mmCIF file of C-alpha atoms in Angstrom:
data_model
loop_
_atom_site.group_PDB
_atom_site.id
_atom_site.type_symbol
_atom_site.label_atom_id
_atom_site.label_comp_id
_atom_site.label_asym_id
_atom_site.label_seq_id
_atom_site.Cartn_x
_atom_site.Cartn_y
_atom_site.Cartn_z
ATOM 1 C CA MET A 1 0.013 0.107 0.008
ATOM 2 C CA PRO A 2 1.837 3.037 -0.836
ATOM 3 C CA THR A 3 2.352 5.534 1.685
ATOM 4 C CA ALA A 4 2.220 9.489 1.535
ATOM 5 C CA ALA A 5 5.952 9.771 0.813
ATOM 6 C CA TYR A 6 5.534 7.027 -1.861
ATOM 7 C CA ALA A 7 3.289 9.174 -3.490
ATOM 8 C CA GLN A 8 5.172 12.198 -3.539
ATOM 9 C CA TYR A 9 9.903 10.442 -3.367
ATOM 10 C CA GLY A 10 8.971 7.184 -4.464
ATOM 11 C CA GLU A 11 8.513 4.009 -2.822
ATOM 12 C CA ASP A 12 12.358 3.406 -3.047
ATOM 13 C CA ARG A 13 13.166 7.498 -1.736
ATOM 14 C CA LYS A 14 12.823 6.817 2.245
ATOM 15 C CA ALA A 15 12.483 10.518 4.863
ATOM 16 C CA HIS A 16 15.627 9.684 5.822
ATOM 17 C CA ARG A 17 17.257 9.464 2.506
ATOM 18 C CA GLY A 18 16.236 13.487 2.438
ATOM 19 C CA GLY A 19 13.398 13.226 -0.349
ATOM 20 C CA ARG A 20 12.730 16.413 -1.635
ATOM 21 C CA ILE A 21 8.789 18.193 -2.967
ATOM 22 C CA LEU A 22 10.483 20.682 -5.573
ATOM 23 C CA THR A 23 8.619 24.249 -5.135
ATOM 24 C CA THR A 24 8.650 27.810 -5.298
ATOM 25 C CA THR A 25 7.562 28.726 -2.458
ATOM 26 C CA LEU A 26 10.385 28.334 -0.505
ATOM 27 C CA LEU A 27 13.501 29.849 -0.573
ATOM 28 C CA PRO A 28 14.016 30.410 -4.333
ATOM 29 C CA ALA A 29 17.073 30.175 -5.751
ATOM 30 C CA ARG A 30 17.813 33.558 -7.859
ATOM 31 C CA ARG A 31 20.364 35.323 -8.518
ATOM 32 C CA PRO A 32 19.912 38.568 -7.011
ATOM 33 C CA GLU A 33 19.845 41.853 -9.935
ATOM 34 C CA GLU A 34 22.271 43.333 -8.288
ATOM 35 C CA THR A 35 24.837 40.663 -8.494
ATOM 36 C CA THR A 36 24.828 40.251 -12.200
ATOM 37 C CA ALA A 37 27.938 41.546 -13.690
ATOM 38 C CA GLY A 38 28.584 43.964 -11.170
ATOM 39 C CA SER A 39 25.660 47.407 -10.626
ATOM 40 C CA ARG A 40 25.149 49.053 -13.756
ATOM 41 C CA TRP A 41 25.016 52.505 -12.273
ATOM 42 C CA PRO A 42 27.368 52.995 -8.925
ATOM 43 C CA LEU A 43 25.092 54.501 -7.012
ATOM 44 C CA SER A 44 22.249 51.768 -7.817
ATOM 45 C CA GLY A 45 24.852 48.958 -5.769
ATOM 46 C CA ASP A 46 26.153 49.665 -2.268
ATOM 47 C CA TYR A 47 28.628 51.687 -0.854
ATOM 48 C CA ARG A 48 31.620 49.932 -1.810
ATOM 49 C CA ALA A 49 31.247 49.908 -5.844
ATOM 50 C CA VAL A 50 30.801 53.664 -5.000
ATOM 51 C CA LEU A 51 34.154 53.619 -2.926
ATOM 52 C CA VAL A 52 35.771 52.137 -6.128
ATOM 53 C CA ASP A 53 34.353 53.887 -8.858
ATOM 54 C CA LEU A 54 35.728 57.024 -6.641
ATOM 55 C CA ALA A 55 39.037 55.637 -6.449
ATOM 56 C CA LEU A 56 39.953 54.589 -9.709
ATOM 57 C CA ILE A 57 38.763 57.907 -11.215
ATOM 58 C CA PHE A 58 40.813 59.859 -8.145
ATOM 59 C CA PHE A 59 44.082 57.463 -9.318
ATOM 60 C CA ALA A 60 42.888 58.312 -13.578
ATOM 61 C CA VAL A 61 43.257 61.606 -12.812
ATOM 62 C CA LEU A 62 46.235 61.373 -10.666
ATOM 63 C CA ASP A 63 47.994 59.744 -13.229
ATOM 64 C CA VAL A 64 47.387 62.404 -15.574
ATOM 65 C CA TRP A 65 47.719 65.214 -13.422
ATOM 66 C CA LEU A 66 51.299 64.065 -12.432
ATOM 67 C CA TYR A 67 52.754 63.245 -16.045
ATOM 68 C CA GLY A 68 51.421 66.705 -17.317
ATOM 69 C CA LEU A 69 53.349 68.195 -14.689
ATOM 70 C CA TRP A 70 56.043 66.375 -15.293
ATOM 71 C CA LEU A 71 56.696 67.335 -18.723
ATOM 72 C CA GLU A 72 55.773 70.447 -18.205
ATOM 73 C CA ALA A 73 58.762 70.394 -15.823
ATOM 74 C CA ASP A 74 60.800 68.574 -17.675
ATOM 75 C CA PRO A 75 60.665 68.289 -21.205
ATOM 76 C CA VAL A 76 61.755 66.108 -23.433
ATOM 77 C CA PRO A 77 63.960 67.339 -25.925
ATOM 78 C CA GLY A 78 63.234 67.177 -29.662
ATOM 79 C CA PHE A 79 59.606 66.250 -28.804
ATOM 80 C CA PRO A 80 57.721 69.185 -29.432
ATOM 81 C CA ALA A 81 55.941 71.353 -26.774
ATOM 82 C CA VAL A 82 52.707 69.886 -24.775
ATOM 83 C CA GLU A 83 49.004 70.546 -27.184
ATOM 84 C CA THR A 84 46.118 72.247 -26.020
ATOM 85 C CA TYR A 85 44.130 69.046 -27.555
ATOM 86 C CA GLN A 86 46.360 66.554 -26.260
ATOM 87 C CA VAL A 87 45.424 67.877 -22.619
ATOM 88 C CA TRP A 88 41.660 67.957 -22.939
ATOM 89 C CA LEU A 89 41.504 64.643 -25.060
ATOM 90 C CA ASN A 90 43.687 62.961 -21.824
ATOM 91 C CA TRP A 91 40.710 64.385 -19.417
ATOM 92 C CA VAL A 92 37.976 63.742 -22.017
ATOM 93 C CA ALA A 93 39.781 59.986 -20.801
ATOM 94 C CA VAL A 94 39.708 60.571 -17.540
ATOM 95 C CA GLY A 95 35.875 61.795 -16.943
ATOM 96 C CA ALA A 96 34.309 58.781 -19.494
ATOM 97 C CA LEU A 97 35.192 56.673 -16.331
ATOM 98 C CA VAL A 98 32.059 57.638 -14.849
ATOM 99 C CA LEU A 99 29.981 55.638 -17.734
ATOM 100 C CA ARG A 100 32.300 52.901 -17.804
ATOM 101 C CA ARG A 101 29.605 50.287 -15.424
ATOM 102 C CA ARG A 102 26.585 51.598 -18.010
ATOM 103 C CA PHE A 103 28.925 51.754 -21.660
ATOM 104 C CA PRO A 104 31.856 49.889 -20.563
ATOM 105 C CA PHE A 105 32.584 49.650 -24.565
ATOM 106 C CA ILE A 106 32.081 53.127 -24.974
ATOM 107 C CA THR A 107 34.336 54.812 -22.363
ATOM 108 C CA LEU A 108 37.256 52.365 -24.037
ATOM 109 C CA ILE A 109 36.636 54.361 -26.915
ATOM 110 C CA LEU A 110 36.871 57.139 -25.136
ATOM 111 C CA THR A 111 39.936 56.319 -23.681
ATOM 112 C CA ILE A 112 41.321 55.599 -26.626
ATOM 113 C CA PRO A 113 42.466 59.102 -28.211
ATOM 114 C CA GLY A 114 43.871 60.587 -24.654
ATOM 115 C CA PHE A 115 46.232 57.244 -24.558
ATOM 116 C CA PHE A 116 46.898 57.680 -28.104
ATOM 117 C CA VAL A 117 48.014 61.261 -28.453
ATOM 118 C CA GLY A 118 48.432 61.961 -24.804
ATOM 119 C CA TRP A 119 49.314 60.239 -21.612
ATOM 120 C CA ALA A 120 45.887 58.721 -19.750
ATOM 121 C CA GLN A 121 47.483 55.058 -19.880
ATOM 122 C CA LEU A 122 45.900 54.209 -16.695
ATOM 123 C CA ALA A 123 41.883 55.886 -18.163
ATOM 124 C CA ALA A 124 42.338 53.396 -20.781
ATOM 125 C CA MET A 125 43.536 50.549 -18.511
ATOM 126 C CA ILE A 126 40.539 51.008 -16.490
ATOM 127 C CA ALA A 127 38.197 51.128 -19.353
ATOM 128 C CA LEU A 128 39.752 48.089 -20.352
ATOM 129 C CA TYR A 129 39.177 46.152 -17.204
ATOM 130 C CA SER A 130 35.443 47.066 -17.029
ATOM 131 C CA VAL A 131 35.141 45.628 -20.875
ATOM 132 C CA ALA A 132 36.200 42.165 -19.433
ATOM 133 C CA ARG A 133 34.131 42.133 -16.686
ATOM 134 C CA ARG A 134 31.267 42.648 -18.582
ATOM 135 C CA TYR A 135 31.801 40.790 -22.165
ATOM 136 C CA VAL A 136 33.525 37.956 -20.400
ATOM 137 C CA GLY A 137 35.342 36.549 -24.022
ATOM 138 C CA GLY A 138 33.132 38.274 -26.394
ATOM 139 C CA TRP A 139 34.452 39.987 -29.125
ATOM 140 C CA GLN A 140 34.752 43.712 -27.093
ATOM 141 C CA THR A 141 37.107 42.658 -24.886
ATOM 142 C CA GLY A 142 39.288 41.210 -27.736
ATOM 143 C CA LEU A 143 39.265 44.444 -29.794
ATOM 144 C CA ALA A 144 39.535 46.356 -26.742
ATOM 145 C CA ALA A 145 42.914 44.839 -25.914
ATOM 146 C CA ALA A 146 44.036 45.343 -29.396
ATOM 147 C CA LEU A 147 43.232 49.017 -29.278
ATOM 148 C CA VAL A 148 45.123 49.486 -26.099
ATOM 149 C CA TRP A 149 48.473 48.018 -27.061
ATOM 150 C CA LEU A 150 47.891 49.386 -30.460
ATOM 151 C CA CYS A 151 48.449 53.046 -28.454
ATOM 152 C CA ARG A 152 51.414 51.444 -25.958
ATOM 153 C CA PHE A 153 52.840 50.367 -29.750
ATOM 154 C CA VAL A 154 52.615 53.408 -31.877
ATOM 155 C CA ALA A 155 53.377 56.528 -30.895
ATOM 156 C CA TRP A 156 53.121 60.132 -31.227
ATOM 157 C CA PRO A 157 54.130 62.251 -32.777
ATOM 158 C CA PRO A 158 54.444 59.714 -35.808
ATOM 159 C CA GLN A 159 58.160 60.505 -36.085
ATOM 160 C CA GLU A 160 58.947 59.028 -32.806
ATOM 161 C CA LEU A 161 57.950 55.887 -34.079
ATOM 162 C CA ILE A 162 59.966 55.993 -37.870
ATOM 163 C CA ASP A 163 63.207 56.980 -35.551
ATOM 164 C CA ARG A 164 62.402 54.377 -32.973
ATOM 165 C CA PRO A 165 65.066 51.274 -33.833
ATOM 166 C CA ALA A 166 64.355 47.557 -33.884
ATOM 167 C CA SER A 167 64.703 46.758 -29.634
ATOM 168 C CA GLY A 168 62.273 49.726 -29.314
ATOM 169 C CA HIS A 169 59.525 48.550 -30.886
ATOM 170 C CA PHE A 170 60.292 45.117 -29.437
ATOM 171 C CA HIS A 171 60.260 46.896 -25.967
ATOM 172 C CA SER A 172 57.198 48.956 -26.303
ATOM 173 C CA ALA A 173 55.200 45.232 -28.159
ATOM 174 C CA ILE A 174 56.206 43.483 -24.826
ATOM 175 C CA TYR A 175 54.465 46.352 -22.462
ATOM 176 C CA GLY A 176 52.060 46.591 -24.645
ATOM 177 C CA PHE A 177 50.610 43.592 -24.102
ATOM 178 C CA LEU A 178 51.718 43.785 -20.538
ATOM 179 C CA VAL A 179 49.484 46.940 -20.127
ATOM 180 C CA ALA A 180 46.850 45.634 -21.995
ATOM 181 C CA GLY A 181 46.553 42.218 -20.476
ATOM 182 C CA LEU A 182 46.881 43.022 -17.198
ATOM 183 C CA PRO A 183 43.515 44.379 -17.310
ATOM 184 C CA ILE A 184 41.708 41.507 -19.074
ATOM 185 C CA ALA A 185 43.626 38.650 -16.600
ATOM 186 C CA ILE A 186 41.746 40.838 -13.738
ATOM 187 C CA GLY A 187 38.801 40.943 -15.041
ATOM 188 C CA LEU A 188 38.222 37.132 -15.936
ATOM 189 C CA LEU A 189 39.639 36.939 -12.069
ATOM 190 C CA ALA A 190 36.414 39.065 -10.783
ATOM 191 C CA HIS A 191 33.655 37.764 -13.039
ATOM 192 C CA ALA A 192 34.942 33.991 -12.260
ATOM 193 C CA ARG A 193 35.173 34.989 -8.559
ATOM 194 C CA GLN A 194 31.528 36.494 -8.556
ATOM 195 C CA GLU A 195 30.365 33.561 -10.137
ATOM 196 C CA LEU A 196 31.443 31.480 -7.276
ATOM 197 C CA SER A 197 30.109 33.781 -4.547
ATOM 198 C CA ASP A 198 26.442 33.161 -6.603
ATOM 199 C CA ARG A 199 26.992 29.435 -6.929
ATOM 200 C CA ILE A 200 28.061 29.645 -3.382
ATOM 201 C CA ILE A 201 24.598 31.752 -2.323
ATOM 202 C CA GLU A 202 22.554 29.669 -4.752
ATOM 203 C CA LEU A 203 23.738 26.453 -3.087
ATOM 204 C CA ALA A 204 23.479 27.720 0.557
ATOM 205 C CA GLU A 205 19.618 28.311 -0.318
ATOM 206 C CA SER A 206 19.667 24.918 -2.006
ATOM 207 C CA ARG A 207 20.477 23.289 1.072
ATOM 208 C CA GLU A 208 18.001 25.108 3.402
ATOM 209 C CA ARG A 209 15.164 23.843 1.045
ATOM 210 C CA GLU A 210 16.271 20.510 1.038
ATOM 211 C CA ARG A 211 16.997 20.614 4.971
ATOM 212 C CA VAL A 212 13.179 22.375 5.338
ATOM 213 C CA LEU A 213 11.802 19.691 2.430
ATOM 214 C CA HIS A 214 13.507 16.091 4.214
ATOM 215 C CA ALA A 215 11.319 17.615 7.493
ATOM 216 C CA HIS A 216 7.850 18.244 5.213
ATOM 217 C CA ALA A 217 9.330 14.060 3.736
ATOM 218 C CA ILE A 218 9.752 12.785 7.483
ATOM 219 C CA ARG A 219 6.559 14.106 8.576
ATOM 220 C CA ALA A 220 4.749 12.966 6.116
ATOM 221 C CA ASP A 221 5.820 9.622 6.659
ATOM 222 C CA GLU A 222 4.828 9.379 9.642
ATOM 223 C CA ARG A 223 1.690 10.407 9.014
ATOM 224 C CA ALA A 224 1.305 7.667 6.632
ATOM 225 C CA LYS A 225 2.280 4.891 9.291
ATOM 226 C CA LEU A 226 -0.170 6.070 11.556
ATOM 227 C CA ALA A 227 -2.789 5.619 8.555
ATOM 228 C CA ARG A 228 -1.607 2.879 8.324
ATOM 229 C CA GLU A 229 -1.817 1.296 12.012
ATOM 230 C CA MET A 230 -4.991 2.691 12.355
ATOM 231 C CA HIS A 231 -6.326 1.158 8.826
ATOM 232 C CA ASP A 232 -4.762 -2.778 9.737
ATOM 233 C CA VAL A 233 -5.257 -3.059 13.400
ATOM 234 C CA VAL A 234 -8.048 -0.164 14.774
ATOM 235 C CA SER A 235 -10.266 -0.424 11.625
ATOM 236 C CA HIS A 236 -10.087 -4.261 11.683
ATOM 237 C CA GLN A 237 -10.706 -4.915 15.435
ATOM 238 C CA VAL A 238 -14.747 -2.266 14.888
ATOM 239 C CA SER A 239 -15.280 -4.183 12.239
ATOM 240 C CA LEU A 240 -14.976 -7.527 14.061
ATOM 241 C CA ILE A 241 -16.880 -5.911 17.322
ATOM 242 C CA ALA A 242 -19.725 -4.791 13.935
ATOM 243 C CA MET A 243 -19.964 -8.502 12.750
ATOM 244 C CA GLN A 244 -20.261 -9.912 16.266
ATOM 245 C CA ALA A 245 -22.703 -7.296 17.022
ATOM 246 C CA GLY A 246 -24.753 -8.003 13.905
ATOM 247 C CA ALA A 247 -24.731 -11.825 14.720
ATOM 248 C CA LEU A 248 -25.371 -11.751 18.302
ATOM 249 C CA ARG A 249 -28.948 -8.906 17.457
ATOM 250 C CA MET A 250 -29.993 -12.023 14.811
ATOM 251 C CA ALA A 251 -29.337 -15.227 17.716
ATOM 252 C CA VAL A 252 -30.885 -13.462 20.387
ATOM 253 C CA ALA A 253 -34.140 -13.453 20.747
ATOM 254 C CA ASP A 254 -34.970 -10.711 24.352
ATOM 255 C CA ALA A 255 -35.924 -7.717 22.851
ATOM 256 C CA GLU A 256 -33.444 -5.744 24.742
ATOM 257 C CA HIS A 257 -30.654 -8.150 24.072
ATOM 258 C CA LYS A 258 -31.644 -7.440 19.965
ATOM 259 C CA GLN A 259 -31.702 -3.315 21.164
ATOM 260 C CA VAL A 260 -28.260 -3.638 22.523
ATOM 261 C CA ALA A 261 -27.039 -5.460 19.932
ATOM 262 C CA GLY A 262 -28.136 -2.799 17.254
ATOM 263 C CA THR A 263 -26.866 -0.245 19.545
ATOM 264 C CA ILE A 264 -23.518 -2.022 19.846
ATOM 265 C CA ARG A 265 -23.708 -2.347 15.721
ATOM 266 C CA THR A 266 -24.358 0.997 14.591
ATOM 267 C CA LEU A 267 -21.845 2.848 16.997
ATOM 268 C CA SER A 268 -19.351 0.117 15.294
ATOM 269 C CA THR A 269 -20.569 0.962 12.109
ATOM 270 C CA ARG A 270 -20.068 4.789 13.191
ATOM 271 C CA THR A 271 -16.779 5.011 14.022
ATOM 272 C CA LEU A 272 -15.692 2.780 10.773
ATOM 273 C CA ASP A 273 -17.140 5.830 9.492
ATOM 274 C CA GLU A 274 -15.499 8.335 11.057
ATOM 275 C CA LEU A 275 -12.103 6.348 11.175
ATOM 276 C CA ARG A 276 -11.597 6.316 7.361
ATOM 277 C CA GLN A 277 -12.547 10.187 7.394
ATOM 278 C CA LEU A 278 -9.158 10.086 9.722
ATOM 279 C CA VAL A 279 -7.157 7.999 7.372
ATOM 280 C CA SER A 280 -8.041 9.590 4.798
ATOM 281 C CA VAL A 281 -6.884 13.211 5.621
ATOM 282 C CA LEU A 282 -3.684 11.285 7.233
ATOM 283 C CA ARG A 283 -2.912 9.782 4.146
ATOM 284 C CA THR A 284 -3.126 12.737 2.373
ATOM 285 C CA THR A 285 -0.026 15.229 1.918
ATOM 286 C CA GLU A 286 -0.066 19.134 3.459
ATOM 287 C CA GLY A 287 -3.086 20.853 1.347
ATOM 288 C CA ASN A 288 -2.838 23.278 -0.841
ATOM 289 C CA GLN A 289 -0.882 21.037 -3.329
ATOM 290 C CA PRO A 290 -0.014 23.012 -6.579
ATOM 291 C CA GLY A 291 -1.182 22.667 -10.390
ATOM 292 C CA VAL A 292 -1.519 23.406 -13.517
ATOM 293 C CA ASP A 293 -3.086 26.561 -13.197
ATOM 294 C CA GLU A 294 -0.201 28.170 -11.389
ATOM 295 C CA LEU A 295 2.499 26.923 -14.363
ATOM 296 C CA ALA A 296 1.952 30.885 -15.367
ATOM 297 C CA GLU A 297 3.254 31.783 -11.678
ATOM 298 C CA LEU A 298 5.837 28.837 -12.263
ATOM 299 C CA ALA A 299 7.391 30.302 -15.593
ATOM 300 C CA ALA A 300 7.172 34.027 -14.269
ATOM 301 C CA ASP A 301 9.544 33.158 -11.390
ATOM 302 C CA ALA A 302 12.593 30.606 -13.363
ATOM 303 C CA GLY A 303 14.714 33.984 -13.481
ATOM 304 C CA PHE A 304 14.885 33.157 -17.179
ATOM 305 C CA GLU A 305 12.915 33.129 -20.907
ATOM 306 C CA VAL A 306 10.130 30.579 -20.534
ATOM 307 C CA SER A 307 6.936 30.026 -22.886
ATOM 308 C CA VAL A 308 4.171 28.304 -21.880
ATOM 309 C CA GLN A 309 1.192 27.050 -24.069
ATOM 310 C CA VAL A 310 -1.657 24.613 -22.988
ATOM 311 C CA LYS A 311 -3.902 23.028 -25.417
ATOM 312 C CA GLY A 312 -6.920 21.140 -24.349
ATOM 313 C CA PRO A 313 -9.571 21.309 -20.788
ATOM 314 C CA VAL A 314 -6.907 20.988 -18.322
ATOM 315 C CA GLU A 315 -9.161 21.662 -15.898
ATOM 316 C CA GLU A 316 -11.018 18.025 -15.953
ATOM 317 C CA LEU A 317 -7.323 17.104 -14.697
ATOM 318 C CA ALA A 318 -7.799 15.006 -11.733
ATOM 319 C CA THR A 319 -6.204 16.813 -8.729
ATOM 320 C CA PRO A 320 -3.485 14.276 -8.641
ATOM 321 C CA VAL A 321 -2.750 14.191 -12.092
ATOM 322 C CA SER A 322 -2.157 18.195 -12.132
ATOM 323 C CA GLY A 323 0.245 18.162 -9.598
ATOM 324 C CA ALA A 324 2.457 15.952 -11.572
ATOM 325 C CA VAL A 325 2.106 18.068 -14.502
ATOM 326 C CA TYR A 326 3.365 20.626 -12.406
ATOM 327 C CA ARG A 327 5.800 19.265 -10.296
ATOM 328 C CA THR A 328 7.458 17.435 -14.015
ATOM 329 C CA VAL A 329 7.703 21.145 -15.392
ATOM 330 C CA GLN A 330 8.779 22.414 -12.014
ATOM 331 C CA GLU A 331 12.123 19.993 -11.847
ATOM 332 C CA ALA A 332 12.457 20.510 -15.752
ATOM 333 C CA LEU A 333 12.999 23.710 -15.658
ATOM 334 C CA THR A 334 14.690 23.742 -11.581
ATOM 335 C CA ASN A 335 17.467 21.425 -13.510
ATOM 336 C CA ILE A 336 17.517 23.849 -16.451
ATOM 337 C CA ARG A 337 18.704 26.420 -14.262
ATOM 338 C CA LYS A 338 21.071 24.782 -12.359
ATOM 339 C CA HIS A 339 22.661 22.966 -15.985
ATOM 340 C CA ALA A 340 22.222 25.367 -18.965
ATOM 341 C CA THR A 341 22.496 29.036 -17.357
ATOM 342 C CA GLY A 342 20.925 31.134 -19.981
ATOM 343 C CA ALA A 343 19.272 28.712 -21.936
ATOM 344 C CA SER A 344 15.531 29.090 -23.334
ATOM 345 C CA ALA A 345 12.622 26.892 -22.176
ATOM 346 C CA ALA A 346 9.605 25.989 -23.714
ATOM 347 C CA VAL A 347 6.257 24.276 -21.791
ATOM 348 C CA LEU A 348 3.377 22.700 -23.502
ATOM 349 C CA ILE A 349 0.401 20.859 -21.733
ATOM 350 C CA ASP A 350 -1.080 19.129 -24.542
ATOM 351 C CA VAL A 351 -4.891 17.772 -22.827
ATOM 352 C CA ASP A 352 -7.152 15.272 -24.784
ATOM 353 C CA GLU A 353 -9.757 13.272 -24.508
ATOM 354 C CA THR A 354 -7.873 10.324 -22.031
ATOM 355 C CA ASP A 355 -4.422 11.794 -21.558
ATOM 356 C CA VAL A 356 -1.902 14.975 -20.855
ATOM 357 C CA LEU A 357 1.492 15.397 -22.498
ATOM 358 C CA VAL A 358 3.861 17.664 -20.622
ATOM 359 C CA GLU A 359 6.746 18.600 -22.674
ATOM 360 C CA VAL A 360 9.602 21.150 -21.384
ATOM 361 C CA ARG A 361 12.274 21.397 -23.965
ATOM 362 C CA ASN A 362 15.020 24.048 -23.666
ATOM 363 C CA THR A 363 17.759 25.538 -25.845
ATOM 364 C CA ALA A 364 21.728 24.942 -25.329
ATOM 365 C CA ALA A 365 23.535 27.224 -23.503
ATOM 366 C CA PRO A 366 24.807 30.273 -25.860
ATOM 367 C CA GLY A 367 27.942 29.995 -23.892
ATOM 368 C CA PRO A 368 30.282 27.347 -22.030
ATOM 369 C CA SER A 369 28.363 26.990 -18.821
ATOM 370 C CA ALA A 370 30.154 27.195 -14.901
ATOM 371 C CA GLN A 371 31.047 24.547 -12.951
ATOM 372 C CA PRO A 372 27.222 22.939 -12.144
ATOM 373 C CA LEU A 373 25.458 22.139 -8.871
ATOM 374 C CA PRO A 374 25.879 19.977 -6.784
ATOM 375 C CA SER A 375 23.029 17.461 -7.490
ATOM 376 C CA GLY A 376 21.710 14.308 -6.080
ATOM 377 C CA GLY A 377 20.661 12.951 -9.664
ATOM 378 C CA HIS A 378 17.218 12.003 -7.590
ATOM 379 C CA GLY A 379 14.970 14.394 -9.755
ATOM 380 C CA LEU A 380 14.275 12.822 -13.065
ATOM 381 C CA VAL A 381 13.974 9.123 -11.128
ATOM 382 C CA GLY A 382 12.047 11.335 -8.669
ATOM 383 C CA LEU A 383 9.614 12.330 -12.186
ATOM 384 C CA ARG A 384 9.399 8.597 -13.402
ATOM 385 C CA GLU A 385 8.633 6.885 -10.161
ATOM 386 C CA ARG A 386 5.854 9.445 -10.001
ATOM 387 C CA ALA A 387 4.336 9.134 -13.638
ATOM 388 C CA ALA A 388 4.628 5.269 -13.166
ATOM 389 C CA LEU A 389 2.568 5.549 -9.672
ATOM 390 C CA LEU A 390 0.149 7.408 -12.041
ATOM 391 C CA GLY A 391 -0.334 4.798 -14.690
ATOM 392 C CA GLY A 392 2.085 6.847 -17.041
ATOM 393 C CA GLU A 393 5.720 7.591 -19.446
ATOM 394 C CA PHE A 394 8.371 9.369 -18.807
ATOM 395 C CA SER A 395 11.019 10.121 -20.867
ATOM 396 C CA ALA A 396 14.446 12.794 -20.870
ATOM 397 C CA GLY A 397 16.960 13.313 -22.760
ATOM 398 C CA PRO A 398 19.097 15.747 -25.331
ATOM 399 C CA THR A 399 17.435 17.079 -28.914
ATOM 400 C CA ASP A 400 19.510 17.112 -31.834
ATOM 401 C CA GLU A 401 19.846 21.376 -31.223
ATOM 402 C CA GLY A 402 21.741 20.491 -28.190
ATOM 403 C CA GLY A 403 19.392 21.458 -25.937
ATOM 404 C CA PHE A 404 17.483 18.902 -23.330
ATOM 405 C CA LEU A 405 13.310 17.470 -23.731
ATOM 406 C CA VAL A 406 11.639 16.152 -20.231
ATOM 407 C CA SER A 407 8.709 14.526 -21.740
ATOM 408 C CA ALA A 408 5.530 13.145 -19.506
ATOM 409 C CA SER A 409 2.197 11.382 -19.727
ATOM 410 C CA PHE A 410 -0.241 10.697 -17.619
ATOM 411 C CA PRO A 411 -4.287 9.812 -17.691
ATOM 412 C CA LYS A 412 -6.429 12.436 -17.061
ATOM 413 C CA GLN A 413 -8.424 10.665 -14.413
ATOM 414 C CA ARG A 414 -5.948 8.306 -13.024
ATOM 415 C CA VAL A 415 -5.263 8.549 -9.299
ATOM 416 C CA ALA A 416 -2.666 6.855 -6.927
ATOM 417 C CA SER A 417 -4.983 5.168 -5.589
ATOM 418 C CA ASP A 418 -5.976 3.512 -8.590
ATOM 419 C CA VAL A 419 -2.551 1.186 -8.099
ATOM 420 C CA ASP A 420 -3.499 0.043 -4.329
#
């Protein structure tokens, strides 16, 4: 006889093994918006981001100002004096750093003239770091690195480049790689650190959710055991009393004895009815189980693009079947968020005259995925057991397009008690 824990976790998954119910109402594991690639505006983040921006701008200003004072105090023989347009381009490069969080690539473009004809090298390196931080592995990072390297390699005015010896060209090329490579390395390191921090937060939330649901599993299993005990022992004894009372009523001839036997039988029958109602309550898991009508809210809270298409009379689905459809979609979306970051998903619910078909298909991840979250590997197994319990079928596997497909079918009116 299936218990409440069997209906939710599968017969092999006992309460002490931490079987889980996927839900979006307990500690949703989603990445905070302010932690995705940094705050777009300094003032929209915390005070640390503001202090970092002010410090970077301060050092960029200091770099341009001190080097300008140095050139005025000790001009290089044979080189023309500093022009006004060079000074202005330097300060434009420094001022552009205010936009580096919102428009990192445009900020880099604005710093290039000041670095090329002037000496705003630090401002260009800061802008290159912002580009590498935002566009990890993108063409913007490669183009920005090439521009910074050229600014460091090509001299201004052009006559200096022509007169420079071969050893000077090699020296400038090497330092160009250092000037362009250091901000990219720091940007990649910061991105990796942010990803690791987000994964740790998500893992902590997942563990807390598992702990809460583990307690729910234990409580549901204990309720099922109590219901089984009452059904197998108490109801059996009460049934015997009712049978004996009925036999006694037929055997005795005295009217008073017949009345007593009838009263015993009536009370026994009433007790059986009340006991049956109590057992049904104990064998039912906690109420308000989600169903097909809550799929839209589930898709909205998924944290990525999810389209939901519902066909047929979903209102005719039995409550256990509707709950199984919801749990199937929920587990599939959870797996997509864990293992295919950046992918989109399409959910199809198709109800015909006898069955309901559930399909959750996701596209391939747009880029290399970060280290996946640890998983017990029981999610798809639990869905397969749930489908078998309801007399349905379940399948899951990769698609030809590089994505993943989770498919399940259930009878419209099948309930868990049908398999008793």
